[in-house]
Amino acid sequence: DGPSEPEVPEGDFVLTVSDVTSTSCHFSVSPADPAMPYVVMIVEKSEYDVFEDEYKYQDNDLQWFEQKAMEEDKDLETWLRGFLHEGHFESDENGLMPGCSYYIYAYGLDYRGYFMTGVTKIEFETPEIVMSDVTFKVEVTDIGLTQAKVSVTASEEDALFFVNVFSTEEYQ
């Protein structure tokens, strides 16, 4: 997939999402003011949409930031200095769920926890994992007391797969 078109090309942020797979994506954030600290996160659309408006969501984020700072025995400003971004930022996000709708969102937040902009967000969706009809031929030879030779051949030459060997007791 190529880069997505930014939803708000002349707003506080330009957000792009590209290289979307079932479980990952690449994203970039370009703030209109490169010196402004900001939050950027990815969240499942369904989690964001339960909030009445973007301001309630920002308040929820701020409560989470305060909790994280407290857990790490830091004041909010110190914690935010390690969390917020400034200037252009891009990264890969892994661990997404297949077939889910997400928002990447950004908003300005100073190091004291004061909101500087509203939320800019774009939606993207991870594709479902397509199941394959691939079959496998498994051969076990040269069986010894503590080892054996295991050969696995897929019915489709380009199939990717994982093989593991364990005892019957471990399987049950």
Short mmCIF file of C-alpha atoms in Angstrom, two decimals:
data_model
loop_
_atom_site.label_atom_id
_atom_site.label_comp_id
_atom_site.label_asym_id
_atom_site.label_seq_id
_atom_site.Cartn_x
_atom_site.Cartn_y
_atom_site.Cartn_z
CA ASP A 1 0.00 0.00 0.00
CA GLY A 2 1.19 3.53 -0.74
CA PRO A 3 0.83 6.41 1.70
CA SER A 4 -2.70 7.42 2.58
CA GLU A 5 -3.91 10.87 1.67
CA PRO A 6 -3.82 13.19 4.69
CA GLU A 7 -7.29 14.00 5.95
CA VAL A 8 -6.34 17.53 7.03
CA PRO A 9 -3.59 18.79 4.70
CA GLU A 10 -3.61 22.34 6.11
CA GLY A 11 -4.37 21.63 9.78
CA ASP A 12 -2.20 21.31 12.86
CA PHE A 13 -0.74 18.00 11.64
CA VAL A 14 -0.31 16.01 8.47
CA LEU A 15 -0.70 12.31 9.24
CA THR A 16 0.05 9.49 6.83
CA VAL A 17 -0.26 5.73 7.12
CA SER A 18 1.38 3.33 4.69
CA ASP A 19 2.57 -0.26 4.35
CA VAL A 20 -0.49 -1.57 6.21
CA THR A 21 -0.46 -5.32 6.83
CA SER A 22 -2.75 -7.50 8.93
CA THR A 23 -0.72 -6.71 12.05
CA SER A 24 1.41 -3.62 11.33
CA CYS A 25 1.73 -0.26 9.60
CA HIS A 26 4.15 2.58 9.00
CA PHE A 27 3.05 6.09 9.94
CA SER A 28 4.37 9.63 9.89
CA VAL A 29 3.45 12.87 11.61
CA SER A 30 4.38 16.35 10.41
CA PRO A 31 3.24 19.16 12.71
CA ALA A 32 2.56 22.64 11.30
CA ASP A 33 4.70 23.99 14.16
CA PRO A 34 7.84 21.81 14.39
CA ALA A 35 8.68 23.19 17.86
CA MET A 36 5.32 22.21 19.41
CA PRO A 37 5.39 19.06 21.55
CA TYR A 38 2.64 16.62 20.66
CA VAL A 39 1.02 13.28 21.38
CA VAL A 40 0.77 10.69 18.61
CA MET A 41 -0.89 7.35 19.18
CA ILE A 42 -2.78 4.62 17.40
CA VAL A 43 -6.00 3.31 18.89
CA GLU A 44 -8.79 1.00 17.80
CA LYS A 45 -11.56 3.11 16.30
CA SER A 46 -14.16 1.44 18.54
CA GLU A 47 -12.24 2.52 21.68
CA TYR A 48 -11.99 6.14 20.51
CA ASP A 49 -15.58 6.37 19.31
CA VAL A 50 -17.10 5.56 22.73
CA PHE A 51 -16.09 9.04 23.91
CA GLU A 52 -18.57 11.89 23.52
CA ASP A 53 -16.04 14.10 21.71
CA GLU A 54 -12.31 14.59 21.12
CA TYR A 55 -11.98 16.69 24.29
CA LYS A 56 -13.23 13.83 26.47
CA TYR A 57 -10.72 11.56 24.72
CA GLN A 58 -7.88 14.03 25.37
CA ASP A 59 -8.91 14.20 29.04
CA ASN A 60 -8.81 10.40 29.16
CA ASP A 61 -5.31 10.42 27.63
CA LEU A 62 -4.14 12.97 30.19
CA GLN A 63 -5.44 10.80 33.04
CA TRP A 64 -3.51 7.86 31.55
CA PHE A 65 -0.33 10.00 31.30
CA GLU A 66 -0.71 11.05 34.93
CA GLN A 67 -1.16 7.40 35.96
CA LYS A 68 1.93 6.31 33.98
CA ALA A 69 4.00 9.10 35.53
CA MET A 70 2.86 8.08 39.02
CA GLU A 71 3.66 4.39 38.33
CA GLU A 72 7.17 5.39 37.26
CA ASP A 73 7.53 7.68 40.30
CA LYS A 74 7.96 10.78 38.09
CA ASP A 75 6.20 14.10 37.95
CA LEU A 76 4.02 14.63 34.87
CA GLU A 77 6.41 17.07 33.18
CA THR A 78 9.35 14.69 33.46
CA TRP A 79 7.28 11.81 32.13
CA LEU A 80 5.90 13.87 29.23
CA ARG A 81 9.43 14.96 28.23
CA GLY A 82 10.17 11.29 27.58
CA PHE A 83 6.88 10.63 25.79
CA LEU A 84 5.96 13.61 23.61
CA HIS A 85 7.43 14.27 20.17
CA GLU A 86 8.56 17.42 18.41
CA GLY A 87 9.10 17.91 14.68
CA HIS A 88 8.58 15.27 12.03
CA PHE A 89 8.23 11.74 13.40
CA GLU A 90 7.73 8.41 11.72
CA SER A 91 7.69 4.88 12.98
CA ASP A 92 6.42 1.36 12.48
CA GLU A 93 3.61 0.05 14.66
CA ASN A 94 3.38 -3.70 15.25
CA GLY A 95 0.92 -5.81 17.21
CA LEU A 96 -2.22 -4.55 15.47
CA MET A 97 -5.20 -6.88 15.12
CA PRO A 98 -6.22 -8.19 11.69
CA GLY A 99 -9.48 -6.82 10.31
CA CYS A 100 -9.70 -3.86 12.71
CA SER A 101 -10.32 -0.17 12.09
CA TYR A 102 -7.84 2.18 13.76
CA TYR A 103 -7.20 5.89 14.16
CA ILE A 104 -3.79 7.42 14.22
CA TYR A 105 -4.20 10.71 16.02
CA ALA A 106 -2.10 13.64 17.15
CA TYR A 107 -2.61 16.78 19.20
CA GLY A 108 -0.42 19.43 20.73
CA LEU A 109 0.29 19.08 24.44
CA ASP A 110 2.81 21.10 26.42
CA TYR A 111 5.09 19.52 29.00
CA ARG A 112 2.85 20.67 31.86
CA GLY A 113 -0.12 18.78 30.41
CA TYR A 114 -1.99 21.69 28.78
CA PHE A 115 -3.68 20.99 25.44
CA MET A 116 -2.39 23.18 22.62
CA THR A 117 -4.52 21.91 19.72
CA GLY A 118 -7.51 19.78 19.01
CA VAL A 119 -7.20 16.22 17.71
CA THR A 120 -6.18 15.50 14.13
CA LYS A 121 -6.92 11.90 13.16
CA ILE A 122 -7.14 9.61 10.17
CA GLU A 123 -8.70 6.18 9.98
CA PHE A 124 -7.15 3.08 8.50
CA GLU A 125 -8.01 -0.60 8.52
CA THR A 126 -5.86 -3.68 8.79
CA PRO A 127 -6.80 -6.43 6.32
CA GLU A 128 -8.14 -9.76 7.49
CA ILE A 129 -5.75 -12.68 7.38
CA VAL A 130 -6.62 -14.75 4.34
CA MET A 131 -6.68 -18.45 5.14
CA SER A 132 -4.92 -20.76 2.72
CA ASP A 133 -5.74 -24.24 1.49
CA VAL A 134 -2.09 -25.23 1.76
CA THR A 135 -1.44 -28.78 2.97
CA PHE A 136 1.71 -30.29 4.43
CA LYS A 137 3.59 -33.53 4.04
CA VAL A 138 5.36 -34.40 7.30
CA GLU A 139 8.02 -37.10 7.39
CA VAL A 140 9.82 -38.27 10.51
CA THR A 141 12.91 -40.42 9.96
CA ASP A 142 16.07 -41.41 11.76
CA ILE A 143 14.24 -41.68 15.07
CA GLY A 144 16.65 -42.03 17.97
CA LEU A 145 16.36 -41.93 21.74
CA THR A 146 16.51 -38.11 22.00
CA GLN A 147 16.32 -36.92 18.40
CA ALA A 148 14.68 -37.44 15.03
CA LYS A 149 14.82 -35.93 11.57
CA VAL A 150 11.62 -34.03 10.70
CA SER A 151 10.92 -32.89 7.16
CA VAL A 152 7.93 -30.71 6.27
CA THR A 153 6.95 -29.88 2.70
CA ALA A 154 4.15 -27.44 1.87
CA SER A 155 1.82 -28.04 -1.08
CA GLU A 156 2.44 -24.44 -2.20
CA GLU A 157 6.04 -23.49 -2.86
CA ASP A 158 5.73 -19.91 -1.56
CA ALA A 159 3.81 -20.81 1.61
CA LEU A 160 5.21 -19.48 4.87
CA PHE A 161 4.76 -21.72 7.90
CA PHE A 162 6.05 -22.55 11.34
CA VAL A 163 7.07 -25.99 12.60
CA ASN A 164 7.44 -27.09 16.20
CA VAL A 165 8.05 -30.49 17.74
CA PHE A 166 6.93 -31.41 21.24
CA SER A 167 5.81 -34.43 23.23
CA THR A 168 2.26 -35.79 23.37
CA GLU A 169 2.11 -34.78 27.05
CA GLU A 170 3.03 -31.17 26.21
CA TYR A 171 0.36 -31.09 23.48
CA GLN A 172 -2.46 -32.16 25.79
#
